[in-house]
CSV table of N, CA and C in Angstrom, one decimal:
chain,number,residue,atom,x,y,z
A,1,UNK,N,109.8,128.3,123.0
A,1,UNK,CA,109.6,127.8,121.9
A,1,UNK,C,110.1,126.6,121.3
A,2,UNK,N,111.7,127.2,121.2
A,2,UNK,CA,112.4,126.2,120.4
A,2,UNK,C,112.5,124.8,121.2
A,3,UNK,N,112.6,124.9,122.7
A,3,UNK,CA,112.6,123.9,123.4
A,3,UNK,C,111.3,123.0,123.0
A,4,UNK,N,110.2,123.4,122.9
A,4,UNK,CA,108.8,122.8,123.1
A,4,UNK,C,108.8,122.2,121.8
A,5,UNK,N,109.5,122.6,120.5
A,5,UNK,CA,109.6,122.0,119.4
A,5,UNK,C,110.3,120.8,119.4
A,6,UNK,N,111.7,120.9,120.1
A,6,UNK,CA,112.9,119.9,120.1
A,6,UNK,C,112.2,118.8,120.8
A,7,UNK,N,111.5,118.9,121.9
A,7,UNK,CA,110.8,118.1,122.5
A,7,UNK,C,109.8,117.4,121.9
A,8,UNK,N,109.1,118.0,120.7
A,8,UNK,CA,107.9,117.5,119.9
A,8,UNK,C,108.9,116.8,119.2
A,9,UNK,N,109.8,117.0,118.6
A,9,UNK,CA,110.4,116.3,117.5
A,9,UNK,C,111.1,115.0,118.1
A,10,UNK,N,111.4,114.8,119.4
A,10,UNK,CA,112.1,113.8,120.3
A,10,UNK,C,111.2,112.9,120.2
A,11,UNK,N,110.0,113.3,120.9
A,11,UNK,CA,108.8,112.5,121.2
A,11,UNK,C,108.3,112.0,119.9
A,12,UNK,N,108.3,112.6,118.6
A,12,UNK,CA,107.8,111.7,117.3
A,12,UNK,C,109.1,110.8,117.2
A,13,UNK,N,110.3,110.8,117.0
A,13,UNK,CA,111.1,110.1,117.0
A,13,UNK,C,111.2,108.7,117.6
A,14,UNK,N,110.8,109.1,118.8
A,14,UNK,CA,110.8,107.9,119.8
A,14,UNK,C,109.6,107.0,119.6
A,15,UNK,N,108.6,107.7,119.2
A,15,UNK,CA,107.0,107.0,119.0
A,15,UNK,C,107.2,106.2,117.5
A,16,UNK,N,108.0,106.6,116.6
A,16,UNK,CA,108.2,105.8,115.3
A,16,UNK,C,108.3,104.2,115.4
A,17,UNK,N,107.3,103.6,114.8
A,17,UNK,CA,107.7,102.2,114.9
A,17,UNK,C,108.9,101.7,114.0
A,18,UNK,N,109.9,100.6,114.5
A,18,UNK,CA,110.7,100.3,114.1
A,18,UNK,C,110.4,99.3,113.0
A,19,UNK,N,110.9,98.5,112.1
A,19,UNK,CA,111.1,97.4,111.2
A,19,UNK,C,112.4,97.3,110.9
A,20,UNK,N,113.1,96.1,111.6
A,20,UNK,CA,114.6,96.0,111.5
A,20,UNK,C,115.1,94.7,111.0
A,21,UNK,N,115.9,94.8,110.0
A,21,UNK,CA,116.4,93.6,110.0
A,21,UNK,C,117.1,92.5,110.8
A,22,UNK,N,117.1,91.3,110.6
A,22,UNK,CA,117.8,90.6,111.7
A,22,UNK,C,119.2,90.1,111.1
A,23,UNK,N,120.3,90.4,111.9
A,23,UNK,CA,121.8,90.3,111.0
A,23,UNK,C,121.7,88.6,110.8
A,24,UNK,N,122.5,88.5,109.8
A,24,UNK,CA,122.8,87.2,109.1
A,24,UNK,C,123.2,86.1,110.4
A,25,UNK,N,124.0,86.5,111.2
A,25,UNK,CA,124.2,85.5,112.2
A,25,UNK,C,123.8,85.6,113.6
A,26,UNK,N,122.3,85.7,113.4
A,26,UNK,CA,121.5,86.0,114.7
A,26,UNK,C,121.8,85.1,116.0
A,27,UNK,N,122.3,83.8,115.4
A,27,UNK,CA,122.2,83.1,116.6
A,27,UNK,C,123.4,83.0,117.6
A,28,UNK,N,124.4,84.1,116.8
A,28,UNK,CA,125.2,84.4,117.9
A,28,UNK,C,125.0,86.0,118.6
A,29,UNK,N,124.0,86.2,118.3
A,29,UNK,CA,123.8,87.3,119.5
A,29,UNK,C,123.6,87.0,121.1
A,30,UNK,N,123.7,88.0,121.7
A,30,UNK,CA,124.1,87.9,123.5
A,30,UNK,C,122.8,88.9,123.4
A,31,UNK,N,121.6,88.4,124.2
A,31,UNK,CA,120.5,89.2,124.3
A,31,UNK,C,120.3,89.4,125.5
A,32,UNK,N,119.7,90.5,125.9
A,32,UNK,CA,119.2,91.1,127.4
A,32,UNK,C,117.8,90.5,127.9
A,33,UNK,N,117.3,90.8,129.1
A,33,UNK,CA,116.3,90.3,129.2
A,33,UNK,C,115.1,91.7,129.2
A,34,UNK,N,115.7,92.8,128.8
A,34,UNK,CA,114.7,93.7,128.3
A,34,UNK,C,113.3,93.3,127.9
A,35,UNK,N,111.9,93.6,128.2
A,35,UNK,CA,110.8,93.6,127.7
A,35,UNK,C,110.6,94.5,126.8
A,36,UNK,N,110.4,94.1,125.2
A,36,UNK,CA,110.2,95.1,124.7
A,36,UNK,C,109.8,94.4,123.3
A,37,UNK,N,108.2,93.9,123.3
A,37,UNK,CA,107.8,93.1,122.3
A,37,UNK,C,107.9,93.4,121.0
A,38,UNK,N,107.9,92.6,119.8
A,38,UNK,CA,108.2,92.3,118.5
A,38,UNK,C,107.5,91.5,117.9
A,39,UNK,N,106.8,91.9,116.6
A,39,UNK,CA,106.4,90.9,115.7
A,39,UNK,C,107.4,90.2,114.9
A,40,UNK,N,108.0,89.4,115.1
A,40,UNK,CA,109.0,88.6,114.0
A,40,UNK,C,108.4,88.1,112.7
A,41,UNK,N,108.8,88.1,111.3
A,41,UNK,CA,108.1,87.7,110.4
A,41,UNK,C,109.3,86.9,110.0
A,42,UNK,N,109.0,85.5,109.7
A,42,UNK,CA,109.7,84.6,108.9
A,42,UNK,C,109.6,84.0,107.7
A,43,UNK,N,108.8,84.6,106.8
A,43,UNK,CA,108.5,84.2,105.5
A,43,UNK,C,107.0,84.1,105.2
A,44,UNK,N,106.9,83.4,104.3
A,44,UNK,CA,105.1,83.2,103.9
A,44,UNK,C,105.0,81.7,104.1
A,45,UNK,N,103.9,81.2,104.0
A,45,UNK,CA,102.8,80.3,104.2
A,45,UNK,C,101.5,80.5,103.5
A,46,UNK,N,101.2,80.0,102.0
A,46,UNK,CA,99.8,80.3,101.8
A,46,UNK,C,99.3,81.7,101.5
A,47,UNK,N,100.5,82.5,101.0
A,47,UNK,CA,100.5,83.9,100.9
A,47,UNK,C,100.4,84.6,102.1
A,48,UNK,N,100.5,84.3,103.3
A,48,UNK,CA,100.5,85.0,104.4
A,48,UNK,C,101.6,85.1,104.9
A,49,UNK,N,102.2,86.2,105.5
A,49,UNK,CA,103.2,86.1,106.3
A,49,UNK,C,103.3,85.3,107.8
A,50,UNK,N,104.3,84.6,107.8
A,50,UNK,CA,104.3,83.5,109.2
A,50,UNK,C,104.8,84.6,110.2
A,51,UNK,N,104.4,85.2,111.2
A,51,UNK,CA,104.6,85.7,112.3
A,51,UNK,C,104.1,85.5,114.0
A,52,UNK,N,105.3,85.8,114.5
A,52,UNK,CA,105.1,85.4,115.9
A,52,UNK,C,105.8,86.3,116.8
A,53,UNK,N,105.0,86.6,118.1
A,53,UNK,CA,105.3,87.8,118.9
A,53,UNK,C,106.6,87.1,119.9
A,54,UNK,N,107.6,88.0,119.8
A,54,UNK,CA,108.7,87.4,120.7
A,54,UNK,C,108.9,88.8,121.7
A,55,UNK,N,109.7,88.3,122.8
A,55,UNK,CA,109.9,89.2,124.0
A,55,UNK,C,110.8,90.6,123.8
A,56,UNK,N,111.6,90.1,122.8
A,56,UNK,CA,112.3,91.4,122.4
A,56,UNK,C,112.9,91.3,120.9
A,57,UNK,N,113.8,92.0,120.2
A,57,UNK,CA,114.0,92.2,119.0
A,57,UNK,C,115.3,90.9,119.1
A,58,UNK,N,116.1,91.1,119.8
A,58,UNK,CA,117.5,90.2,119.8
A,58,UNK,C,117.0,88.9,120.0
A,59,UNK,N,116.0,88.2,120.7
A,59,UNK,CA,115.6,86.9,121.2
A,59,UNK,C,114.6,86.3,119.5
A,60,UNK,N,114.0,87.0,118.9
A,60,UNK,CA,113.5,87.1,117.7
A,60,UNK,C,114.3,86.5,116.8
A,61,UNK,N,115.3,87.5,116.8
A,61,UNK,CA,116.5,87.2,115.6
A,61,UNK,C,117.3,86.0,116.1
A,62,UNK,N,117.7,85.8,117.3
A,62,UNK,CA,118.6,84.5,118.0
A,62,UNK,C,117.9,83.3,118.1
A,63,UNK,N,116.6,83.1,118.5
A,63,UNK,CA,116.0,81.9,118.4
A,63,UNK,C,114.9,81.6,117.4
A,64,UNK,N,114.1,83.1,116.7
A,64,UNK,CA,112.9,82.9,116.1
A,64,UNK,C,113.3,82.5,114.5
A,65,UNK,N,114.4,82.7,114.3
A,65,UNK,CA,115.0,82.9,113.1
A,65,UNK,C,113.8,83.4,112.0
A,66,UNK,N,113.8,84.7,112.3
A,66,UNK,CA,113.0,85.6,111.8
A,66,UNK,C,113.7,86.4,110.5
A,67,UNK,N,113.1,86.9,109.3
A,67,UNK,CA,113.6,87.9,108.4
A,67,UNK,C,114.1,89.2,109.3
A,68,UNK,N,112.9,89.6,109.7
A,68,UNK,CA,113.0,91.1,110.3
A,68,UNK,C,112.0,91.3,111.4
A,69,UNK,N,111.7,92.2,112.0
A,69,UNK,CA,110.9,92.4,113.2
A,69,UNK,C,110.3,93.9,113.0
A,70,UNK,N,109.2,94.0,113.9
A,70,UNK,CA,108.2,95.2,113.7
A,70,UNK,C,108.0,95.3,115.0
A,71,UNK,N,107.9,96.7,115.4
A,71,UNK,CA,107.9,97.0,116.8
A,71,UNK,C,106.4,96.6,117.1
A,72,UNK,N,106.1,95.9,118.3
A,72,UNK,CA,105.0,95.7,119.2
A,72,UNK,C,104.4,94.2,118.8
A,73,UNK,N,103.5,93.6,119.5
A,73,UNK,CA,103.1,92.5,119.4
A,73,UNK,C,102.0,92.2,118.0
A,74,UNK,N,102.2,91.2,117.3
A,74,UNK,CA,101.7,90.9,116.1
A,74,UNK,C,100.3,90.8,116.5
A,75,UNK,N,99.7,90.6,117.5
A,75,UNK,CA,98.4,90.6,117.8
A,75,UNK,C,97.7,92.0,117.6
A,76,UNK,N,98.6,92.9,117.7
A,76,UNK,CA,98.2,94.4,117.7
A,76,UNK,C,97.9,94.9,116.1
A,77,UNK,N,98.3,94.3,115.0
A,77,UNK,CA,98.1,94.3,113.9
A,77,UNK,C,97.1,93.6,113.3
A,78,UNK,N,96.4,94.0,112.1
A,78,UNK,CA,95.5,93.2,111.6
A,78,UNK,C,96.0,91.7,111.1
A,79,UNK,N,95.6,90.6,110.9
A,79,UNK,CA,95.9,89.2,110.9
A,79,UNK,C,96.0,89.3,109.2
A,80,UNK,N,95.4,89.5,108.6
A,80,UNK,CA,95.7,89.8,107.1
A,80,UNK,C,96.5,90.8,106.5
A,81,UNK,N,97.0,91.7,107.4
A,81,UNK,CA,97.8,92.5,106.9
A,81,UNK,C,99.1,92.3,106.5
A,82,UNK,N,100.0,92.9,105.7
A,82,UNK,CA,101.3,92.4,105.1
A,82,UNK,C,102.5,93.5,105.6
A,83,UNK,N,103.5,93.3,106.6
A,83,UNK,CA,104.2,94.5,107.0
A,83,UNK,C,105.0,94.4,105.4
A,84,UNK,N,105.2,95.6,105.6
A,84,UNK,CA,106.4,96.0,104.7
A,84,UNK,C,108.1,96.0,105.3
A,85,UNK,N,108.5,94.7,104.5
A,85,UNK,CA,109.7,94.6,104.9
A,85,UNK,C,111.2,95.5,104.5
A,86,UNK,N,112.2,95.7,105.5
A,86,UNK,CA,112.9,96.5,104.6
A,86,UNK,C,113.5,96.6,103.3
A,87,UNK,N,113.5,95.5,102.9
A,87,UNK,CA,113.6,95.4,101.7
A,87,UNK,C,112.6,95.9,100.6
A,88,UNK,N,111.3,95.6,100.6
A,88,UNK,CA,110.0,96.5,100.0
A,88,UNK,C,110.3,97.8,100.3
A,89,UNK,N,110.6,98.2,101.2
A,89,UNK,CA,110.4,100.0,101.5
A,89,UNK,C,111.7,100.8,100.9
A,90,UNK,N,112.7,99.9,100.4
A,90,UNK,CA,113.6,100.6,99.6
A,90,UNK,C,113.5,100.2,98.2
A,91,UNK,N,112.3,99.3,97.8
A,91,UNK,CA,112.3,99.0,96.2
A,91,UNK,C,112.0,100.2,95.3
A,92,UNK,N,113.0,100.5,94.1
A,92,UNK,CA,112.8,101.7,93.6
A,92,UNK,C,111.7,101.5,92.3
A,93,UNK,N,111.6,100.0,91.9
A,93,UNK,CA,111.2,99.5,90.4
A,93,UNK,C,110.2,98.5,90.9
A,94,UNK,N,109.0,98.8,90.7
A,94,UNK,CA,107.8,98.1,90.8
A,94,UNK,C,107.1,97.6,89.3
A,95,UNK,N,106.4,96.5,89.0
A,95,UNK,CA,105.7,96.2,88.1
A,95,UNK,C,104.3,96.7,88.3
A,96,UNK,N,104.0,97.2,87.1
A,96,UNK,CA,102.4,97.7,87.1
A,96,UNK,C,101.5,97.2,87.3
A,97,UNK,N,101.2,95.9,88.1
A,97,UNK,CA,100.2,94.8,88.4
A,97,UNK,C,99.3,96.0,89.3
A,98,UNK,N,98.1,95.5,89.0
A,98,UNK,CA,96.7,96.4,89.4
A,98,UNK,C,96.4,95.3,90.5
A,99,UNK,N,96.7,95.7,92.0
A,99,UNK,CA,96.4,95.0,93.1
A,99,UNK,C,96.0,95.8,94.1
A,100,UNK,N,94.8,96.5,93.9
A,100,UNK,CA,94.9,97.5,95.5
A,100,UNK,C,95.2,97.3,96.6
A,101,UNK,N,95.7,97.8,97.5
A,101,UNK,CA,96.5,97.9,98.6
A,101,UNK,C,96.1,99.0,99.3
A,102,UNK,N,95.7,99.3,100.8
A,102,UNK,CA,95.5,100.2,101.4
A,102,UNK,C,96.4,100.2,102.4
A,103,UNK,N,97.4,101.2,102.4
A,103,UNK,CA,98.8,101.3,103.0
A,103,UNK,C,98.2,102.1,104.6
A,104,UNK,N,99.1,101.6,105.6
A,104,UNK,CA,99.0,102.1,107.0
A,104,UNK,C,100.4,102.8,107.3
A,105,UNK,N,100.2,104.0,107.4
A,105,UNK,CA,101.8,104.5,107.8
A,105,UNK,C,102.0,104.2,109.5
A,106,UNK,N,103.5,104.4,109.7
A,106,UNK,CA,104.1,104.0,111.0
A,106,UNK,C,103.4,105.4,111.8
A,107,UNK,N,104.3,105.3,113.2
A,107,UNK,CA,103.6,106.2,114.0
A,107,UNK,C,104.2,107.3,113.8
A,108,UNK,N,105.2,107.5,112.9
A,108,UNK,CA,106.2,109.0,112.6
A,108,UNK,C,105.3,109.8,111.9
A,109,UNK,N,104.2,109.4,111.2
A,109,UNK,CA,103.1,110.3,110.4
A,109,UNK,C,102.0,110.3,111.1
A,110,UNK,N,102.1,111.7,111.2
A,110,UNK,CA,100.7,112.5,111.9
A,110,UNK,C,99.7,112.6,110.5
A,111,UNK,N,98.5,112.6,111.4
A,111,UNK,CA,97.2,113.0,110.1
A,111,UNK,C,96.1,113.5,111.3
A,112,UNK,N,95.2,114.2,110.2
A,112,UNK,CA,94.2,114.6,111.0
A,112,UNK,C,93.2,113.9,111.7
A,113,UNK,N,93.2,113.0,111.3
A,113,UNK,CA,92.1,112.0,111.4
A,113,UNK,C,92.4,110.5,111.5
A,114,UNK,N,93.4,110.0,112.4
A,114,UNK,CA,93.9,108.5,112.1
A,114,UNK,C,92.9,107.6,112.1
A,115,UNK,N,93.2,106.3,111.5
A,115,UNK,CA,94.5,105.8,110.9
A,115,UNK,C,94.8,106.8,109.8
A,116,UNK,N,96.3,106.5,109.9
A,116,UNK,CA,97.0,107.4,108.7
A,116,UNK,C,97.0,106.3,107.5
A,117,UNK,N,96.3,106.6,106.5
A,117,UNK,CA,96.2,105.4,105.5
A,117,UNK,C,96.3,106.3,104.2
A,118,UNK,N,96.8,105.4,103.1
A,118,UNK,CA,97.0,106.2,101.6
A,118,UNK,C,96.9,104.5,100.6
A,119,UNK,N,95.7,104.7,99.4
A,119,UNK,CA,95.7,103.6,98.6
A,119,UNK,C,96.9,103.6,97.7
A,120,UNK,N,97.5,102.4,97.6
A,120,UNK,CA,98.3,101.8,96.5
A,120,UNK,C,98.0,101.0,95.3
A,121,UNK,N,98.6,101.0,94.4
A,121,UNK,CA,98.3,100.1,93.1
A,121,UNK,C,98.8,98.6,93.6
A,122,UNK,N,99.7,98.3,94.4
A,122,UNK,CA,100.2,96.9,94.8
A,122,UNK,C,100.8,96.8,96.0
A,123,UNK,N,101.1,95.9,96.7
A,123,UNK,CA,102.1,96.0,97.6
A,123,UNK,C,103.5,96.9,97.6
A,124,UNK,N,104.3,96.5,96.3
A,124,UNK,CA,105.5,96.9,95.9
A,124,UNK,C,105.3,98.5,95.9
A,125,UNK,N,104.3,98.9,95.5
A,125,UNK,CA,104.3,100.4,95.3
A,125,UNK,C,103.8,100.8,96.4
A,126,UNK,N,103.1,100.6,97.6
A,126,UNK,CA,102.8,100.9,98.7
A,126,UNK,C,103.5,100.7,99.4
A,127,UNK,N,104.4,99.9,99.5
A,127,UNK,CA,105.4,99.6,100.8
A,127,UNK,C,107.0,100.4,100.3
A,128,UNK,N,106.7,100.8,99.2
A,128,UNK,CA,107.8,101.9,98.6
A,128,UNK,C,107.8,103.3,99.0
A,129,UNK,N,106.3,103.6,99.7
A,129,UNK,CA,106.1,104.9,100.4
A,129,UNK,C,106.6,104.9,101.4
A,130,UNK,N,107.5,106.2,101.8
A,130,UNK,CA,108.3,106.5,102.9
A,130,UNK,C,107.0,106.3,104.1
A,131,UNK,N,107.7,105.6,105.1
A,131,UNK,CA,107.2,105.5,106.4
A,131,UNK,C,106.0,104.5,106.4
A,132,UNK,N,105.9,103.5,105.2
A,132,UNK,CA,104.8,102.8,105.4
A,132,UNK,C,105.2,101.7,106.1
A,133,UNK,N,104.0,101.1,106.9
A,133,UNK,CA,104.4,100.0,108.3
A,133,UNK,C,103.5,99.0,107.4
A,134,UNK,N,102.4,98.6,107.1
A,134,UNK,CA,101.6,97.3,106.5
A,134,UNK,C,100.8,98.0,105.3
A,135,UNK,N,100.2,96.7,104.8
A,135,UNK,CA,99.3,97.1,103.6
A,135,UNK,C,98.1,96.3,103.9
A,136,UNK,N,96.7,96.1,103.6
A,136,UNK,CA,95.7,95.3,103.9
A,136,UNK,C,95.2,95.4,102.1
A,137,UNK,N,94.5,94.1,101.9
A,137,UNK,CA,93.9,94.1,100.7
A,137,UNK,C,92.6,94.8,100.2
A,138,UNK,N,92.7,95.6,99.0
A,138,UNK,CA,91.5,96.3,98.9
A,138,UNK,C,91.8,97.7,99.0
A,139,UNK,N,91.1,98.4,98.4
A,139,UNK,CA,91.3,100.1,98.8
A,139,UNK,C,91.0,100.6,100.5
A,140,UNK,N,91.4,101.4,100.8
A,140,UNK,CA,91.3,102.4,102.0
A,140,UNK,C,89.8,102.7,102.2
A,141,UNK,N,89.3,102.6,103.3
A,141,UNK,CA,87.8,103.1,103.5
A,141,UNK,C,87.7,104.4,103.8
A,142,UNK,N,87.2,104.9,103.4
A,142,UNK,CA,87.4,106.7,103.8
A,142,UNK,C,86.4,106.9,105.0
């Protein structure tokens, strides 16, 4: 039984989607040819995140000039979704701005009927919830 629980814990750890900052000197990285697609986020334009899919995290940081990456292809996520950056995920103080968001948890969170979602007051408050991957405008549809 303990072995089964241990294997389940390892499986959950492996399945968790990673959001990773790029190092400050990403152009100096030596990248491998390993195919592990990521969605690179490079800032904002017209209040939308600028995103592009890259071959792997290293290449995204080296040639993509991205701020952070999210495991998986950009096309796998809603176009109007807002990825929670590593900085937003660590935010401790948020304004009390009322702009409802539906937050989608990463694969580390299991629920009885996917998708695993939670309503939040705004982007800051929603992204600061542990294991939150991205948000969309409005309240979650139940």
